[in-house]
CSV table of C-alpha atoms and ligand atoms in Angstrom, one decimal:
chain,number,residue,atom,x,y,z
A,1,UNK,CA,-17.6,0.8,-26.4
A,2,UNK,CA,-15.6,0.4,-22.9
A,3,UNK,CA,-14.6,3.0,-20.8
A,4,UNK,CA,-11.2,4.5,-21.1
A,5,UNK,CA,-9.8,3.9,-17.3
A,6,UNK,CA,-8.9,0.2,-16.4
A,7,UNK,CA,-8.4,-0.8,-12.7
A,8,UNK,CA,-4.9,-0.1,-10.9
A,9,UNK,CA,-2.1,-2.2,-11.7
A,10,UNK,CA,-2.3,-4.7,-8.8
A,11,UNK,CA,-6.4,-4.4,-8.7
A,12,UNK,CA,-9.3,-5.9,-10.1
A,13,UNK,CA,-13.1,-5.9,-9.7
A,14,UNK,CA,-15.8,-8.4,-7.9
A,15,UNK,CA,-18.0,-9.0,-10.2
A,16,UNK,CA,-21.8,-10.0,-9.9
A,17,UNK,CA,-20.8,-13.8,-11.1
A,18,UNK,CA,-18.0,-14.3,-9.2
A,19,UNK,CA,-18.7,-12.6,-5.4
A,20,UNK,CA,-21.0,-15.2,-4.8
A,21,UNK,CA,-17.2,-16.9,-3.9
A,22,UNK,CA,-15.9,-14.7,-2.5
A,23,UNK,CA,-19.0,-13.6,-0.5
A,24,UNK,CA,-18.6,-17.5,0.6
A,25,UNK,CA,-15.4,-18.2,1.9
A,26,UNK,CA,-15.5,-14.9,4.2
A,27,UNK,CA,-18.8,-16.5,5.5
A,28,UNK,CA,-16.7,-19.6,5.7
A,29,UNK,CA,-13.8,-18.8,6.9
A,30,UNK,CA,-15.8,-16.1,10.1
A,31,UNK,CA,-18.2,-18.3,10.7
A,32,UNK,CA,-16.3,-20.8,13.4
A,33,UNK,CA,-14.5,-17.6,14.1
A,34,UNK,CA,-18.7,-16.9,15.7
A,35,UNK,CA,-18.9,-20.3,17.3
A,36,UNK,CA,-15.2,-19.4,18.7
A,37,UNK,CA,-15.9,-16.7,20.6
A,38,UNK,CA,-14.8,-13.6,18.6
A,39,UNK,CA,-15.7,-10.4,17.7
A,40,UNK,CA,-16.3,-8.8,14.9
A,41,UNK,CA,-14.0,-5.8,13.8
A,42,UNK,CA,-13.6,-2.7,11.7
A,43,UNK,CA,-10.8,-0.4,11.7
A,44,UNK,CA,-10.3,2.1,9.0
A,45,UNK,CA,-8.3,1.2,6.0
A,46,UNK,CA,-5.2,3.7,7.0
A,47,UNK,CA,-3.2,4.5,10.5
A,48,UNK,CA,-0.7,6.4,10.9
A,49,UNK,CA,2.7,5.2,9.2
A,50,UNK,CA,4.7,5.0,12.5
A,51,UNK,CA,1.6,2.6,13.5
A,52,UNK,CA,2.4,-0.4,10.8
A,53,UNK,CA,7.1,0.6,10.9
A,54,UNK,CA,7.2,0.7,14.4
A,55,UNK,CA,4.4,-2.6,14.4
A,56,UNK,CA,5.9,-4.5,11.7
A,57,UNK,CA,8.9,-4.7,12.3
A,58,UNK,CA,11.2,-1.5,10.4
A,59,UNK,CA,13.0,-4.4,8.5
A,60,UNK,CA,10.9,-6.2,6.7
A,61,UNK,CA,9.7,-6.4,3.4
A,62,UNK,CA,6.6,-4.5,4.0
A,63,UNK,CA,8.0,-1.4,5.7
A,64,UNK,CA,10.8,-0.8,3.0
A,65,UNK,CA,9.0,-1.8,-0.1
A,66,UNK,CA,5.3,-2.8,-0.2
A,67,UNK,CA,4.2,-0.2,1.9
A,68,UNK,CA,1.7,1.8,0.4
A,69,UNK,CA,1.7,5.7,1.5
A,70,UNK,CA,-0.6,8.9,1.5
A,71,UNK,CA,0.4,11.8,0.6
A,72,UNK,CA,0.5,14.1,3.7
A,73,UNK,CA,-1.4,17.0,3.8
A,74,UNK,CA,-1.0,17.9,8.0
A,75,UNK,CA,2.5,16.7,9.9
A,76,UNK,CA,1.1,13.5,10.3
A,77,UNK,CA,1.8,10.9,7.4
A,78,UNK,CA,-0.9,8.2,7.2
A,79,UNK,CA,0.1,4.4,5.4
A,80,UNK,CA,-3.0,1.7,3.8
A,81,UNK,CA,-2.7,-0.8,5.9
A,82,UNK,CA,-0.7,-3.5,4.6
A,83,UNK,CA,-2.2,-6.0,7.4
A,84,UNK,CA,-4.4,-6.0,10.6
A,85,UNK,CA,-3.2,-7.5,13.4
A,86,UNK,CA,-0.9,-3.6,13.5
A,87,UNK,CA,-5.0,-1.6,13.7
A,88,UNK,CA,-6.6,-4.3,15.6
A,89,UNK,CA,-4.2,-4.3,18.9
A,90,UNK,CA,-3.8,-0.3,18.6
A,91,UNK,CA,-8.2,-0.2,18.1
A,92,UNK,CA,-8.4,-2.7,21.5
A,93,UNK,CA,-5.5,-0.5,23.8
A,94,UNK,CA,-7.7,2.7,22.8
A,95,UNK,CA,-11.0,1.1,23.8
A,96,UNK,CA,-9.3,0.2,26.8
A,97,UNK,CA,-11.2,-3.7,25.7
A,98,UNK,CA,-8.2,-5.1,28.0
A,99,UNK,CA,-8.7,-3.7,30.7
A,100,UNK,CA,-13.7,-3.9,30.1
A,101,UNK,CA,-12.7,-7.3,29.3
A,102,UNK,CA,-12.2,-11.5,29.3
A,103,UNK,CA,-8.4,-11.8,28.6
A,104,UNK,CA,-7.5,-12.8,26.1
A,105,UNK,CA,-9.9,-10.6,24.1
A,106,UNK,CA,-10.5,-12.3,20.7
A,107,UNK,CA,-11.6,-10.8,17.9
A,108,UNK,CA,-11.9,-11.0,14.1
A,109,UNK,CA,-11.9,-8.6,10.7
A,110,UNK,CA,-12.8,-9.4,6.9
A,111,UNK,CA,-11.1,-6.1,5.1
A,112,UNK,CA,-9.0,-6.0,2.7
A,113,UNK,CA,-5.6,-5.4,2.8
A,114,UNK,CA,-2.2,-3.2,0.4
A,115,UNK,CA,1.1,-3.8,-0.5
A,116,UNK,CA,3.1,-2.3,-3.0
A,117,UNK,CA,3.8,-5.6,-5.3
A,118,UNK,CA,4.5,-6.6,-8.2
A,119,UNK,CA,1.7,-8.6,-9.4
A,120,UNK,CA,1.0,-11.7,-10.2
A,121,UNK,CA,-1.6,-14.3,-10.3
A,122,UNK,CA,-1.9,-14.6,-6.4
A,123,UNK,CA,-0.2,-11.8,-5.3
A,124,UNK,CA,-2.4,-7.7,-6.0
A,125,UNK,CA,-1.3,-4.6,-4.6
A,126,UNK,CA,-5.2,-4.9,-2.9
A,127,UNK,CA,-6.7,-7.7,-1.5
A,128,UNK,CA,-8.7,-9.9,1.4
A,129,UNK,CA,-7.8,-11.4,4.2
A,130,UNK,CA,-10.5,-12.6,6.8
A,131,UNK,CA,-8.5,-12.5,10.2
A,132,UNK,CA,-7.9,-13.6,13.5
A,133,UNK,CA,-6.3,-11.9,16.9
A,134,UNK,CA,-6.5,-13.2,20.3
A,135,UNK,CA,-5.1,-11.0,22.3
A,136,UNK,CA,-3.8,-10.9,26.0
A,137,UNK,CA,-3.3,-14.3,26.6
A,138,UNK,CA,-0.8,-17.1,26.7
A,139,UNK,CA,-1.9,-20.1,26.3
A,140,UNK,CA,-1.3,-23.2,24.0
A,141,UNK,CA,-4.9,-23.8,23.7
A,142,UNK,CA,-5.7,-21.0,21.7
A,143,UNK,CA,-2.7,-21.5,19.5
A,144,UNK,CA,-4.0,-24.7,19.0
A,145,UNK,CA,-7.4,-23.1,18.7
A,146,UNK,CA,-7.0,-20.9,16.4
A,147,UNK,CA,-5.2,-22.9,14.0
A,148,UNK,CA,-8.4,-25.6,14.8
A,149,UNK,CA,-10.7,-23.4,13.0
A,150,UNK,CA,-8.6,-21.8,10.1
A,151,UNK,CA,-8.2,-25.5,9.2
A,152,UNK,CA,-11.9,-26.1,10.1
A,153,UNK,CA,-12.6,-22.7,7.5
A,154,UNK,CA,-11.0,-24.8,4.5
A,155,UNK,CA,-12.2,-28.3,5.1
A,156,UNK,CA,-15.5,-26.4,5.3
A,157,UNK,CA,-15.3,-25.3,1.8
A,158,UNK,CA,-14.6,-28.7,0.9
A,159,UNK,CA,-10.2,-27.8,0.3
A,160,UNK,CA,-8.4,-31.2,0.5
A,161,UNK,CA,-5.1,-29.6,-1.1
A,162,UNK,CA,-3.4,-28.1,1.4
A,163,UNK,CA,-1.3,-28.3,3.7
A,164,UNK,CA,-0.5,-26.8,7.7
A,165,UNK,CA,3.2,-26.1,7.8
A,166,UNK,CA,3.8,-25.6,11.9
A,167,UNK,CA,7.2,-23.9,13.6
A,168,UNK,CA,7.9,-22.4,16.3
A,169,UNK,CA,10.2,-19.4,16.7
A,170,UNK,CA,11.8,-18.8,19.8
A,171,UNK,CA,11.3,-15.5,22.5
A,172,UNK,CA,13.1,-13.0,23.6
A,173,UNK,CA,15.6,-15.4,25.4
A,174,UNK,CA,15.8,-18.0,23.1
A,175,UNK,CA,15.5,-15.9,19.9
A,176,UNK,CA,18.5,-13.5,19.9
A,177,UNK,CA,21.1,-16.7,20.7
A,178,UNK,CA,20.3,-18.4,17.6
A,179,UNK,CA,19.3,-15.0,15.1
A,180,UNK,CA,23.6,-14.0,16.1
A,181,UNK,CA,24.2,-18.1,14.6
A,182,UNK,CA,22.6,-17.8,11.4
A,183,UNK,CA,24.4,-14.2,10.8
A,184,UNK,CA,27.7,-15.8,11.3
A,185,UNK,CA,27.0,-19.0,9.2
A,186,UNK,CA,25.7,-15.8,6.6
A,187,UNK,CA,27.8,-13.5,7.4
A,188,UNK,CA,30.3,-17.6,5.5
A,189,UNK,CA,28.2,-17.3,2.2
A,190,UNK,CA,28.3,-16.0,-1.5
A,191,UNK,CA,25.7,-14.3,-1.1
A,192,UNK,CA,24.4,-10.3,-3.5
A,193,UNK,CA,24.3,-7.5,-2.0
A,194,UNK,CA,20.1,-7.4,-1.1
A,195,UNK,CA,20.9,-11.2,1.2
A,196,UNK,CA,23.6,-10.2,2.6
A,197,UNK,CA,22.2,-6.6,3.6
A,198,UNK,CA,18.7,-8.5,4.2
A,199,UNK,CA,21.2,-11.2,6.6
A,200,UNK,CA,22.3,-8.2,8.5
A,201,UNK,CA,19.2,-6.6,9.9
A,202,UNK,CA,16.8,-9.6,9.6
A,203,UNK,CA,18.5,-13.4,8.8
A,204,UNK,CA,15.8,-15.3,9.5
A,205,UNK,CA,14.2,-14.4,6.5
A,206,UNK,CA,16.9,-15.9,4.4
A,207,UNK,CA,15.9,-18.8,5.7
A,208,UNK,CA,12.4,-18.0,3.1
A,209,UNK,CA,14.6,-17.7,0.3
A,210,UNK,CA,13.1,-19.3,-2.6
A,211,UNK,CA,16.2,-19.5,-5.3
A,212,UNK,CA,17.8,-22.6,-5.6
A,213,UNK,CA,21.5,-20.7,-5.2
A,214,UNK,CA,20.5,-19.8,-1.9
A,215,UNK,CA,18.4,-22.3,-0.9
A,216,UNK,CA,21.3,-24.6,-1.6
A,217,UNK,CA,23.7,-23.1,0.7
A,218,UNK,CA,22.1,-22.9,3.5
A,219,UNK,CA,22.3,-26.7,4.0
A,220,UNK,CA,23.2,-27.2,7.6
A,221,UNK,CA,22.8,-23.5,8.3
A,222,UNK,CA,21.7,-23.5,11.9
A,223,UNK,CA,18.3,-24.4,12.6
A,224,UNK,CA,16.3,-22.2,15.2
A,225,UNK,CA,14.6,-26.0,17.0
A,226,UNK,CA,18.5,-26.6,18.2
A,227,UNK,CA,18.5,-23.4,20.1
A,228,UNK,CA,14.2,-23.7,21.4
A,229,UNK,CA,14.7,-22.7,25.0
A,230,UNK,CA,13.3,-25.0,27.1
A,231,UNK,CA,10.0,-23.2,27.6
A,232,UNK,CA,9.3,-22.8,24.4
A,233,UNK,CA,9.7,-26.7,23.0
A,234,UNK,CA,7.5,-27.3,25.8
A,235,UNK,CA,4.7,-24.2,24.8
A,236,UNK,CA,5.7,-25.9,21.1
A,237,UNK,CA,5.5,-30.1,22.2
A,238,UNK,CA,1.8,-28.7,24.1
A,239,UNK,CA,0.7,-26.9,20.2
A,240,UNK,CA,1.9,-30.1,19.0
A,241,UNK,CA,0.0,-32.8,21.0
A,242,UNK,CA,-3.6,-30.7,21.4
A,243,UNK,CA,-2.9,-30.6,17.5
A,244,UNK,CA,-3.2,-33.8,17.1
A,245,UNK,CA,-5.9,-34.3,19.7
A,246,UNK,CA,-8.2,-32.2,17.7
A,247,UNK,CA,-7.1,-34.2,14.5
A,248,UNK,CA,-5.6,-31.3,12.6
A,249,UNK,CA,-2.1,-32.8,9.6
A,250,UNK,CA,0.2,-30.6,10.5
A,251,UNK,CA,3.9,-30.7,9.3
A,252,UNK,CA,7.1,-29.3,11.4
A,253,UNK,CA,8.7,-26.9,8.9
A,254,UNK,CA,12.1,-25.8,10.8
A,255,UNK,CA,12.3,-23.4,7.7
A,256,UNK,CA,9.5,-22.1,8.5
A,257,UNK,CA,9.6,-18.1,9.8
A,258,UNK,CA,7.1,-14.9,8.4
A,259,UNK,CA,7.5,-11.6,6.7
A,260,UNK,CA,7.3,-10.0,9.8
A,261,UNK,CA,9.8,-9.1,13.4
A,262,UNK,CA,7.1,-9.6,15.7
A,263,UNK,CA,6.3,-13.4,15.5
A,264,UNK,CA,7.2,-15.4,18.8
A,265,UNK,CA,7.5,-19.0,19.3
A,266,UNK,CA,3.8,-20.7,17.3
A,267,UNK,CA,4.0,-19.8,13.1
A,268,UNK,CA,2.3,-21.3,11.0
A,269,UNK,CA,1.5,-21.6,7.3
A,270,UNK,CA,-2.0,-23.4,4.8
A,271,UNK,CA,-0.3,-23.5,1.7
A,272,UNK,CA,-2.0,-25.0,-0.9
A,273,UNK,CA,-0.4,-27.5,-3.6
A,274,UNK,CA,-2.1,-26.2,-6.9
A,275,UNK,CA,-0.8,-22.9,-6.7
A,276,UNK,CA,2.0,-22.3,-7.7
A,277,UNK,CA,4.0,-19.5,-6.7
A,278,UNK,CA,1.8,-18.3,-4.2
A,279,UNK,CA,1.1,-21.3,-2.0
A,280,UNK,CA,-0.2,-19.9,1.2
A,281,UNK,CA,-3.6,-18.6,1.5
A,282,UNK,CA,-3.1,-18.5,4.7
A,283,UNK,CA,-1.2,-17.6,8.2
A,284,UNK,CA,-0.6,-17.0,10.7
A,285,UNK,CA,1.2,-17.0,15.0
A,286,UNK,CA,2.3,-15.8,17.9
A,287,UNK,CA,3.1,-12.3,18.4
A,288,UNK,CA,3.7,-11.9,21.7
A,289,UNK,CA,6.2,-8.7,22.3
A,290,UNK,CA,3.9,-6.2,19.2
A,291,UNK,CA,1.3,-4.7,22.4
A,292,UNK,CA,4.7,-3.4,24.4
A,293,UNK,CA,6.2,-2.2,20.6
A,294,UNK,CA,3.4,0.0,20.6
A,295,UNK,CA,3.3,1.4,23.9
A,296,UNK,CA,0.3,-0.7,24.9
A,297,UNK,CA,1.2,-3.6,28.3
A,298,UNK,CA,3.1,-6.9,27.7
A,299,UNK,CA,-0.5,-8.3,25.9
A,300,UNK,CA,1.1,-12.1,24.8
A,301,UNK,CA,-1.0,-12.7,21.9
A,302,UNK,CA,-1.9,-14.9,18.0
A,303,UNK,CA,-3.6,-14.4,15.7
A,304,UNK,CA,-4.1,-15.6,12.2
A,305,UNK,CA,-5.1,-14.2,8.0
A,306,UNK,CA,-6.2,-16.2,5.8
A,307,UNK,CA,-6.5,-14.8,3.2
A,308,UNK,CA,-9.6,-14.8,0.2
A,309,UNK,CA,-8.3,-14.1,-3.6
A,310,UNK,CA,-6.0,-17.5,-3.0
A,311,UNK,CA,-8.5,-19.3,-1.6
A,312,UNK,CA,-11.0,-18.9,-4.6
A,313,UNK,CA,-7.5,-19.8,-6.6
A,314,UNK,CA,-7.5,-22.5,-4.6
A,315,UNK,CA,-11.0,-23.8,-5.0
A,316,UNK,CA,-11.0,-23.1,-8.6
A,317,UNK,CA,-7.7,-25.0,-9.1
A,318,UNK,CA,-9.8,-28.2,-7.0
A,319,UNK,CA,-12.3,-27.4,-9.2
A,320,UNK,CA,-14.7,-27.0,-6.7
A,321,UNK,CA,-18.2,-24.8,-7.0
A,322,UNK,CA,-19.8,-23.8,-4.7
A,323,UNK,CA,-23.1,-23.6,-5.0
A,324,UNK,CA,-24.1,-20.2,-5.6
A,325,UNK,CA,-28.1,-19.3,-6.8
A,326,UNK,CA,-29.4,-17.0,-9.0
A,327,UNK,CA,-30.6,-13.2,-8.0
A,328,UNK,CA,-33.8,-14.3,-8.2
A,329,UNK,CA,-36.8,-16.5,-8.2
A,330,UNK,CA,-39.8,-14.6,-9.6
A,331,UNK,CA,-39.3,-12.4,-13.1
A,332,UNK,CA,-42.5,-10.4,-13.2
A,333,UNK,CA,-43.9,-9.8,-17.2
A,334,UNK,CA,-46.2,-7.4,-17.9
A,335,UNK,CA,-47.7,-7.6,-20.4
A,336,UNK,CA,-49.0,-2.9,-21.2
A,337,UNK,CA,-48.8,-0.4,-18.7
A,338,UNK,CA,-52.0,-1.4,-16.7
A,339,UNK,CA,-50.3,-4.4,-16.1
A,340,UNK,CA,-46.7,-3.1,-15.0
A,341,UNK,CA,-48.7,-1.2,-12.8
A,342,UNK,CA,-50.3,-4.6,-10.5
A,343,UNK,CA,-46.6,-6.9,-11.7
A,344,UNK,CA,-45.2,-4.4,-10.0
A,345,UNK,CA,-46.8,-4.2,-7.3
A,346,UNK,CA,-47.1,-7.7,-6.9
A,347,UNK,CA,-43.0,-8.2,-7.2
A,348,UNK,CA,-42.8,-5.5,-4.3
A,349,UNK,CA,-45.2,-7.1,-2.1
A,350,UNK,CA,-43.5,-10.2,-3.1
A,351,UNK,CA,-39.8,-8.7,-1.9
A,352,UNK,CA,-41.5,-8.0,1.3
A,353,UNK,CA,-42.1,-11.4,1.8
A,354,UNK,CA,-39.3,-12.6,1.3
A,355,UNK,CA,-39.3,-13.6,-2.2
A,356,UNK,CA,-37.0,-12.7,-4.2
A,357,UNK,CA,-38.1,-11.3,-7.3
A,358,UNK,CA,-37.0,-9.6,-10.1
A,359,UNK,CA,-39.1,-6.6,-12.9
A,360,UNK,CA,-38.7,-6.7,-16.9
A,361,UNK,CA,-37.4,-2.9,-17.4
A,362,UNK,CA,-37.1,-0.8,-19.3
A,363,UNK,CA,-40.7,-1.3,-21.6
A,364,UNK,CA,-38.9,-4.6,-23.4
A,365,UNK,CA,-41.2,-6.5,-25.8
A,366,UNK,CA,-42.8,-9.6,-24.4
A,367,UNK,CA,-40.3,-11.7,-26.5
A,368,UNK,CA,-37.7,-9.8,-25.4
A,369,UNK,CA,-39.2,-9.9,-21.4
A,370,UNK,CA,-39.6,-13.3,-21.7
A,371,UNK,CA,-35.3,-13.6,-22.7
A,372,UNK,CA,-34.7,-11.6,-19.4
A,373,UNK,CA,-37.0,-13.5,-18.0
A,374,UNK,CA,-34.9,-17.5,-18.3
A,375,UNK,CA,-30.7,-15.0,-17.9
A,376,UNK,CA,-32.1,-14.4,-14.6
A,377,UNK,CA,-32.0,-17.9,-13.2
A,378,UNK,CA,-35.3,-17.0,-12.0
A,379,UNK,CA,-37.6,-20.3,-11.1
A,380,UNK,CA,-41.5,-19.0,-12.5
A,381,UNK,CA,-41.8,-16.4,-14.5
A,382,UNK,CA,-44.7,-14.4,-13.5
A,383,UNK,CA,-46.6,-13.1,-16.6
A,384,UNK,CA,-50.0,-11.1,-16.7
A,385,UNK,CA,-51.8,-8.8,-20.0
A,386,UNK,CA,-54.8,-7.3,-19.2
A,387,UNK,CA,-57.7,-9.8,-19.6
A,388,UNK,CA,-55.4,-11.7,-16.8
A,389,UNK,CA,-55.7,-8.7,-14.9
A,390,UNK,CA,-59.6,-8.4,-15.8
A,391,UNK,CA,-59.7,-11.9,-14.6
A,392,UNK,CA,-58.4,-10.6,-11.2
A,393,UNK,CA,-55.2,-13.6,-12.3
A,394,UNK,CA,-51.4,-13.9,-12.8
A,395,UNK,CA,-49.5,-16.5,-15.3
A,396,UNK,CA,-47.1,-18.5,-13.3
A,397,UNK,CA,-45.2,-19.9,-15.9
A,398,UNK,CA,-42.6,-22.5,-13.7
A,399,UNK,CA,-39.7,-21.5,-16.7
A,400,UNK,CA,-37.8,-25.0,-16.1
A,401,UNK,CA,-40.9,-27.7,-17.4
A,402,UNK,CA,-42.6,-24.4,-18.9
A,403,UNK,CA,-45.6,-25.2,-17.4
A,404,UNK,CA,-48.1,-22.4,-17.0
A,405,UNK,CA,-51.2,-22.2,-13.8
A,406,UNK,CA,-53.8,-19.3,-13.3
A,407,UNK,CA,-52.5,-17.3,-9.6
A,408,UNK,CA,-55.5,-15.1,-7.9
A,409,UNK,CA,-53.7,-11.6,-7.7
A,410,UNK,CA,-54.5,-12.1,-3.8
A,411,UNK,CA,-53.3,-14.9,-3.3
A,412,UNK,CA,-50.1,-15.4,-5.1
A,413,UNK,CA,-47.6,-14.1,-2.0
A,414,UNK,CA,-48.9,-17.3,0.0
A,415,UNK,CA,-49.0,-19.5,-3.1
A,416,UNK,CA,-45.0,-18.0,-4.4
A,417,UNK,CA,-43.8,-18.8,-1.1
A,418,UNK,CA,-45.0,-22.7,-0.9
A,419,UNK,CA,-43.8,-23.3,-4.6
A,420,UNK,CA,-40.0,-22.2,-3.2
A,421,UNK,CA,-39.9,-23.7,-0.3
B,501,AMP,P1,0.5,-12.3,5.9
B,501,AMP,O1,-0.3,-11.2,6.2
B,501,AMP,O2,1.1,-11.9,4.7
B,501,AMP,O3,1.4,-13.4,6.2
B,501,AMP,O4,-0.3,-13.5,4.3
B,501,AMP,C1,-1.5,-14.0,4.8
B,501,AMP,C2,-3.0,-14.8,3.5
B,501,AMP,O5,-3.3,-13.3,3.0
B,501,AMP,C3,-1.7,-14.8,3.3
B,501,AMP,O6,-1.0,-15.8,3.0
B,501,AMP,C4,-1.3,-14.8,1.3
B,501,AMP,O7,-2.9,-15.5,2.0
B,501,AMP,C5,-2.5,-13.6,2.1
B,501,AMP,N1,-1.6,-12.8,0.9
B,501,AMP,C6,-0.8,-11.5,2.0
B,501,AMP,N2,-0.5,-11.1,0.7
B,501,AMP,C7,-1.4,-11.1,-0.8
B,501,AMP,C8,-1.1,-10.7,-1.5
B,501,AMP,N3,-0.2,-9.8,-2.5
B,501,AMP,N4,-2.0,-10.8,-2.5
B,501,AMP,C9,-2.8,-11.7,-2.2
B,501,AMP,N5,-2.5,-12.1,-1.5
B,501,AMP,C10,-1.8,-12.4,-0.5
């Protein structure tokens, strides 16, 4: 009988059969960042709720609907992090990283995020991201660097059916002018109450509305690209040129906006064509105003977060199987008490020498123990009974060919290391 408990709605367990893929994805995302000088950071999974309501922007869906808040025990209100950018920036400011070292401060993280969303395939209440933030520099090459690293990461996994969408959201000079023009336009449309409200608080989000009925009305809407100031235009052109020089294909998407209010200028999303409605596998952009919004100095910054869960689905959609090594190379099968002691010692010695070794626990008979050895995926079984021990040997059985040879116990480690090379 299974337990009467289930993983909470919108969450799931990563089981050993799937874990190698998840770990390989995280590593594939992290490797390019390490090579580019990003330092690893961990922050708490919960923070003062105001960090998110200020930082992320009160009008966003994340804050108004999707935040997991924690019951307070003091006068402090806490929330599970819906994303990591505000936390990472908070941590960098708190530790004065922007004063101590070079700018930009380059950081990367790997961790779970929490959003109270309506669960569906590819959309969970707890999900995993690997992310990067480059804090304290305004330089189109830095925006391009991050995009190139994300593109490299996806490609290193063998993924091909993804596209990079690119846009500029303008800055504090040109964006308000555009915002007002868009609002004017939206006021003339036939929209439901929720959307009307959104149009007042965060009109750019309306552009992102996936509904046909809304999209049809947006034909002819003013486009941000026609409102960009000269500086923003030149900046964006440089980002595009650097990406082109690095042979990173992208599509200009004038309707691409981000869920969060604090994004400025460069904004981008990686979408995968095999994922249905939850197609974004990663995204990010520049957030020049966030530091000041949370009480820090002006630190123009750029970052991204790539979704681990959806990348698992993207690999499935492309039929890509990452190599998943079995859990052990050697599986020991003792026949009798004395052999148990000796083989357990041998397993310990093998492990200390760096060989992946496991043992038939639970006093199994020969047949059951050999079955366990097969199931473990090990290449070799190590079998020994009293006669073998009397001769100072163990039987090494190659589980794929069935060949069996006697190996002197004191030469076991060196023999196996040689064979497993
Ligand atoms: P965001 O922080 O919303 O820009 O998301 C960055 C990436 O995280 C997205 O492109 C997705 O791959 C992933 N992501 C966001 N929300 C979820 C979710 N609820 N479930 C699974 N993955 C998500």
